[in-house]
Coordinates of C-alpha atoms in Angstrom, one line a residue:
M191 CA -1.1 -1.2 -32.4
C192 CA 2.6 -1.2 -31.3
L193 CA 4.2 1.7 -29.5
A194 CA 7.6 2.9 -30.4
T195 CA 7.8 6.2 -28.6
L196 CA 10.7 7.8 -26.7
F197 CA 10.3 9.7 -23.4
P198 CA 9.6 12.3 -22.6
L199 CA 8.9 13.5 -26.1
A200 CA 5.9 11.5 -27.0
V201 CA 2.9 9.6 -25.7
A202 CA 0.6 7.3 -27.6
A203 CA -3.0 5.9 -27.3
M204 CA -4.2 2.5 -28.0
G205 CA -6.6 1.8 -30.9
E206 CA -6.6 4.1 -33.9
K207 CA -5.0 7.2 -32.3
S208 CA -1.4 8.3 -32.0
L209 CA -0.9 11.5 -29.9
L210 CA 2.3 13.6 -29.5
N211 CA 2.9 15.6 -26.3
N212 CA -0.5 16.7 -25.0
G213 CA -2.3 17.0 -28.3
G214 CA -5.4 15.0 -29.3
D215 CA -8.4 14.0 -27.2
S216 CA -7.2 13.8 -23.6
S217 CA -10.7 12.8 -22.5
D218 CA -10.3 9.4 -24.2
P219 CA -9.8 6.9 -21.4
R220 CA -7.4 4.9 -23.5
T221 CA -5.0 7.8 -23.9
F222 CA -1.5 7.4 -22.6
V223 CA -0.6 10.6 -20.7
P224 CA 2.5 11.5 -18.8
N225 CA 1.6 11.6 -15.1
N226 CA 3.0 15.0 -14.5
E227 CA 0.5 16.5 -17.0
L228 CA -2.6 15.0 -15.3
P229 CA -4.9 16.8 -12.9
P230 CA -4.9 15.2 -9.4
A231 CA -8.1 13.3 -10.0
V232 CA -6.6 11.0 -12.7
R233 CA -3.2 10.3 -11.1
P234 CA -2.7 6.6 -10.4
E235 CA -3.6 5.4 -7.0
T236 CA -0.9 5.5 -4.4
G237 CA -2.4 3.3 -1.7
D238 CA -2.6 6.2 0.7
T239 CA -6.0 6.8 2.3
G240 CA -7.9 9.5 0.4
E241 CA -5.8 9.4 -2.7
P242 CA -8.0 9.3 -5.9
S243 CA -8.3 5.9 -7.5
A244 CA -8.3 5.3 -11.2
L245 CA -12.1 5.6 -11.3
A246 CA -11.8 9.3 -10.3
S247 CA -10.5 10.0 -13.7
G248 CA -13.9 9.8 -15.2
L249 CA -13.3 6.5 -16.9
N250 CA -16.4 4.4 -17.3
E251 CA -16.7 1.2 -15.3
S252 CA -15.4 -1.1 -18.0
D253 CA -12.5 1.1 -19.0
A254 CA -11.4 1.4 -15.4
I255 CA -11.2 -2.4 -15.2
R256 CA -13.9 -2.5 -12.5
T257 CA -11.5 -1.1 -10.0
V258 CA -14.4 0.1 -7.9
A259 CA -14.7 -3.5 -6.6
F260 CA -11.2 -3.2 -5.2
S261 CA -11.1 0.3 -3.8
P262 CA -11.9 0.6 -0.1
D263 CA -12.4 4.3 -0.4
E264 CA -14.9 3.9 -3.1
E265 CA -16.7 0.8 -1.8
F266 CA -17.0 1.4 1.9
N267 CA -17.2 5.1 2.6
S268 CA -21.0 5.1 2.5
D269 CA -21.0 2.3 5.1
F270 CA -19.0 3.9 7.9
G271 CA -22.0 5.1 9.8
N272 CA -23.2 3.7 13.1
M273 CA -19.7 2.6 14.3
T274 CA -19.6 1.2 17.8
S275 CA -16.9 0.1 20.1
C276 CA -15.8 -3.6 19.7
G277 CA -12.8 -5.8 19.8
D278 CA -11.7 -5.4 23.5
G279 CA -12.4 -1.7 23.1
M280 CA -9.6 -1.4 20.6
C281 CA -11.8 -1.2 17.5
R282 CA -14.8 0.5 16.0
C283 CA -17.2 -1.7 14.1
N284 CA -20.4 -1.7 12.1
A285 CA -22.1 -4.7 10.5
T286 CA -19.2 -5.5 8.0
Y287 CA -16.3 -3.2 8.8
A288 CA -13.9 -3.1 11.7
D289 CA -11.3 -0.3 12.2
C290 CA -8.6 -1.4 14.7
S291 CA -6.0 0.9 13.3
K292 CA -3.4 3.3 14.9
H293 CA -2.7 1.7 18.2
G294 CA 1.0 1.2 17.6
A295 CA 2.7 -1.1 20.0
N296 CA -0.5 -1.3 22.1
L297 CA -2.1 -3.7 19.7
T298 CA -0.2 -6.8 18.6
Y299 CA -3.1 -9.2 18.2
V300 CA -6.4 -9.3 16.4
P301 CA -9.2 -9.2 19.0
Q302 CA -12.5 -11.0 18.8
L303 CA -14.8 -9.1 16.4
P304 CA -18.5 -9.4 15.3
P305 CA -19.0 -12.4 13.0
G306 CA -20.3 -10.3 10.2
V307 CA -17.1 -8.3 9.7
T308 CA -15.6 -8.8 6.2
F309 CA -13.2 -5.9 6.1
L310 CA -10.6 -5.3 8.7
N311 CA -8.4 -2.2 8.9
F312 CA -5.4 -3.2 11.1
T313 CA -2.9 -0.6 9.9
Y314 CA -0.4 1.3 12.1
N315 CA -0.2 -1.4 14.8
R316 CA 2.5 -4.0 15.7
A317 CA 1.1 -7.3 14.4
H318 CA 3.2 -10.2 15.5
I319 CA 2.1 -12.9 12.9
N320 CA 4.3 -15.5 14.5
H321 CA 1.8 -18.3 14.8
D322 CA -0.7 -19.9 12.4
D323 CA -3.8 -18.9 14.3
F324 CA -3.1 -15.2 14.4
F325 CA -6.2 -14.5 12.4
R326 CA -8.5 -17.0 14.2
N327 CA -10.9 -14.2 15.4
V328 CA -11.6 -12.9 11.9
T329 CA -11.8 -16.0 9.7
G330 CA -14.7 -14.6 7.6
I331 CA -12.9 -11.5 6.2
D332 CA -12.3 -11.0 2.5
H333 CA -10.5 -7.6 2.8
L334 CA -7.5 -7.1 5.1
E335 CA -5.4 -3.9 5.5
I336 CA -2.4 -4.6 7.7
G337 CA 0.2 -2.1 6.3
D338 CA 2.6 -0.1 8.6
N339 CA 2.9 -2.8 11.2
E340 CA 6.7 -3.3 11.1
I341 CA 6.1 -7.0 10.1
R342 CA 9.3 -8.8 9.5
W343 CA 8.1 -12.4 9.4
I344 CA 4.9 -14.3 8.8
S345 CA 4.1 -17.7 10.1
P346 CA 3.8 -20.1 7.1
G347 CA 0.2 -21.1 7.8
A348 CA -1.1 -17.7 9.1
F349 CA -3.3 -17.0 6.1
K350 CA -4.8 -20.5 5.8
T351 CA -7.4 -19.4 8.4
L352 CA -8.7 -16.8 5.9
P353 CA -10.2 -18.9 3.1
K354 CA -12.3 -15.9 1.7
L355 CA -9.4 -13.4 1.6
K356 CA -9.4 -11.5 -1.7
I357 CA -7.9 -8.1 -1.0
L358 CA -4.7 -7.8 1.0
D359 CA -2.7 -4.6 1.8
L360 CA 0.7 -5.3 3.3
G361 CA 2.4 -2.1 2.3
R362 CA 5.2 -0.4 4.2
N363 CA 6.2 -3.5 6.2
N364 CA 9.7 -5.0 6.5
L365 CA 9.3 -8.1 4.4
T366 CA 11.4 -9.7 1.7
Y367 CA 10.4 -11.8 -1.3
T368 CA 11.4 -14.9 0.8
T369 CA 9.3 -13.9 3.9
L370 CA 6.4 -13.0 1.6
A371 CA 6.0 -16.7 0.7
P372 CA 2.9 -17.2 3.0
V373 CA 1.2 -14.3 1.3
L374 CA 2.0 -15.5 -2.2
S375 CA 0.4 -18.8 -1.3
V376 CA -3.0 -17.3 -0.8
K377 CA -4.7 -18.5 -4.1
T378 CA -7.9 -16.5 -3.5
L379 CA -6.3 -13.1 -3.8
T380 CA -7.6 -10.7 -6.4
K381 CA -5.7 -7.6 -5.2
L382 CA -2.3 -7.4 -3.5
N383 CA -0.6 -4.3 -2.2
V384 CA 3.1 -4.7 -1.3
I385 CA 4.3 -1.1 -1.8
E386 CA 7.3 0.6 -0.3
M387 CA 9.0 -2.4 1.2
S388 CA 12.4 -2.1 -0.5
L389 CA 11.9 -5.5 -2.0
G390 CA 14.4 -4.9 -4.9
N391 CA 14.3 -6.6 -8.3
V392 CA 11.5 -9.2 -8.7
P393 CA 13.0 -12.7 -8.9
D394 CA 12.5 -14.3 -12.3
D395 CA 10.7 -17.3 -10.9
L396 CA 8.7 -15.6 -8.2
F397 CA 5.2 -16.2 -9.7
H398 CA 6.2 -19.5 -11.3
D399 CA 6.4 -20.8 -7.8
Y400 CA 3.3 -18.9 -6.7
P401 CA 0.9 -18.5 -9.7
L402 CA -1.8 -16.4 -8.3
L403 CA -4.4 -17.2 -11.0
Q404 CA -7.1 -15.0 -9.6
L405 CA -4.9 -11.9 -9.0
E406 CA -6.1 -8.9 -11.0
I407 CA -4.4 -5.9 -9.3
L408 CA -0.8 -5.8 -8.1
L409 CA 0.7 -2.7 -6.5
M410 CA 4.5 -2.8 -6.1
Y411 CA 5.6 0.8 -6.4
G412 CA 8.4 2.2 -4.2
N413 CA 10.4 -1.0 -3.9
K414 CA 13.9 0.0 -5.1
M415 CA 13.7 -2.0 -8.4
R416 CA 16.5 -1.3 -10.8
K417 CA 15.9 -3.9 -13.5
L418 CA 12.5 -5.0 -14.6
N419 CA 11.6 -8.0 -16.8
L420 CA 7.8 -8.0 -17.3
S421 CA 8.0 -11.7 -18.1
V422 CA 8.0 -12.3 -14.3
F423 CA 4.4 -11.4 -14.3
A424 CA 3.4 -13.7 -17.1
P425 CA 2.1 -16.5 -14.8
L426 CA -0.4 -14.1 -13.4
R427 CA -2.9 -14.9 -16.2
N428 CA -5.7 -12.6 -15.0
L429 CA -3.5 -9.6 -14.1
R430 CA -5.2 -6.4 -15.3
K431 CA -3.6 -3.6 -13.3
L432 CA 0.1 -3.4 -12.5
V433 CA 1.5 -0.4 -10.6
L434 CA 5.3 -0.2 -10.5
G435 CA 5.9 3.5 -10.1
S436 CA 8.6 5.2 -8.0
N437 CA 11.2 2.5 -8.9
K438 CA 14.4 3.9 -10.5
I439 CA 14.4 1.4 -13.3
S440 CA 17.3 1.6 -15.7
E441 CA 16.6 -1.6 -17.6
I442 CA 13.2 -3.0 -18.7
E443 CA 12.2 -5.9 -20.9
T444 CA 8.7 -6.6 -22.1
T445 CA 6.8 -9.8 -22.8
Y446 CA 3.3 -10.8 -23.9
L447 CA 0.7 -9.8 -21.2
P448 CA -2.6 -10.4 -23.0
N449 CA -4.9 -9.2 -20.2
L450 CA -3.0 -6.2 -18.9
R451 CA -5.1 -3.1 -19.2
Y452 CA -3.4 -0.6 -16.8
L453 CA 0.3 -0.2 -16.4
S454 CA 1.9 2.5 -14.2
L455 CA 5.6 3.3 -14.5
D456 CA 5.3 6.7 -13.0
D457 CA 8.4 8.3 -11.5
C458 CA 10.7 5.5 -12.7
G459 CA 13.1 7.6 -14.8
I460 CA 13.0 5.2 -17.7
P461 CA 14.8 7.0 -20.6
F462 CA 12.9 5.0 -23.3
F463 CA 10.1 2.6 -23.6
P464 CA 11.2 -0.8 -25.1
E465 CA 9.5 -2.8 -27.8
T466 CA 5.8 -3.3 -27.5
C467 CA 5.5 -5.7 -30.4
G468 CA 6.7 -9.2 -30.7
E469 CA 10.0 -9.8 -32.4
N470 CA 9.7 -9.7 -36.2
S471 CA 5.9 -9.1 -35.7
S472 CA 3.4 -6.3 -35.7
A473 CA 1.3 -8.0 -33.0
S474 CA 1.1 -6.1 -29.8
L475 CA 2.5 -7.5 -26.6
F476 CA -0.2 -5.6 -24.7
P477 CA -3.3 -6.1 -26.9
R478 CA -5.7 -4.9 -24.2
L479 CA -3.7 -2.1 -22.6
E480 CA -5.9 1.0 -22.1
T481 CA -3.9 3.1 -19.7
L482 CA -0.2 3.8 -19.3
Y483 CA 1.2 6.3 -16.8
L484 CA 4.7 7.7 -17.3
K485 CA 6.8 10.5 -16.1

């Protein structure tokens, strides 16, 4: 089914339904609903700790694109018991999780941590990733949160010491598309968070140079985008969830994204939604799309 709706007058649902305004079955997880009409539990995730994820909407596991596997709040809350001091007294650890956050300029390096740690929270510090062995003490982690560290540059080989890394949160640092190159070279990533970094418009060839073939979730909201051509994400063949909210987008072009199931364009001020069918065709450009957030 193709969508040809204008904002903010109409919303539509995939499959057999077409809904106007807030009529129809709002409990259907495939329904497209303007974000300002949603209760808090179903607003798109913001990346802030404690904010509800897509699963909180009541979607079943398959409809929510298995986001539980990528949400630290959902996946790890039950494991935060029995935390003890570790990492030169700068962290709190249990068997698999290390919280080394909120030390500001007092923590600029990753201390030695227990070998079983797979999830490192290093937010709100001052990471100086200026040498390739910066992560040498945590080579077994698969989940790294290192947002809010005032990072301006990353050593080209810094992430090569993290062969298992799947989930990376770099939000609210001072990077550019050029200085993100070491991150975009991490081929094992399944989720990448680069929110609120004032990155600007996505370069047309960004993911041609770095085709993250395992990436399923990409969070890029709050990056001062003005123009958006969704074809830049086409090389991300397994991309299922794309969050681009809080970008004042005045121009948008679409392309065929066969695996995309969740698209957030919340708070982008888009006056209309462009074509969702191929040119001279009734075939959908987003055949698997289940959830669309707008405002």
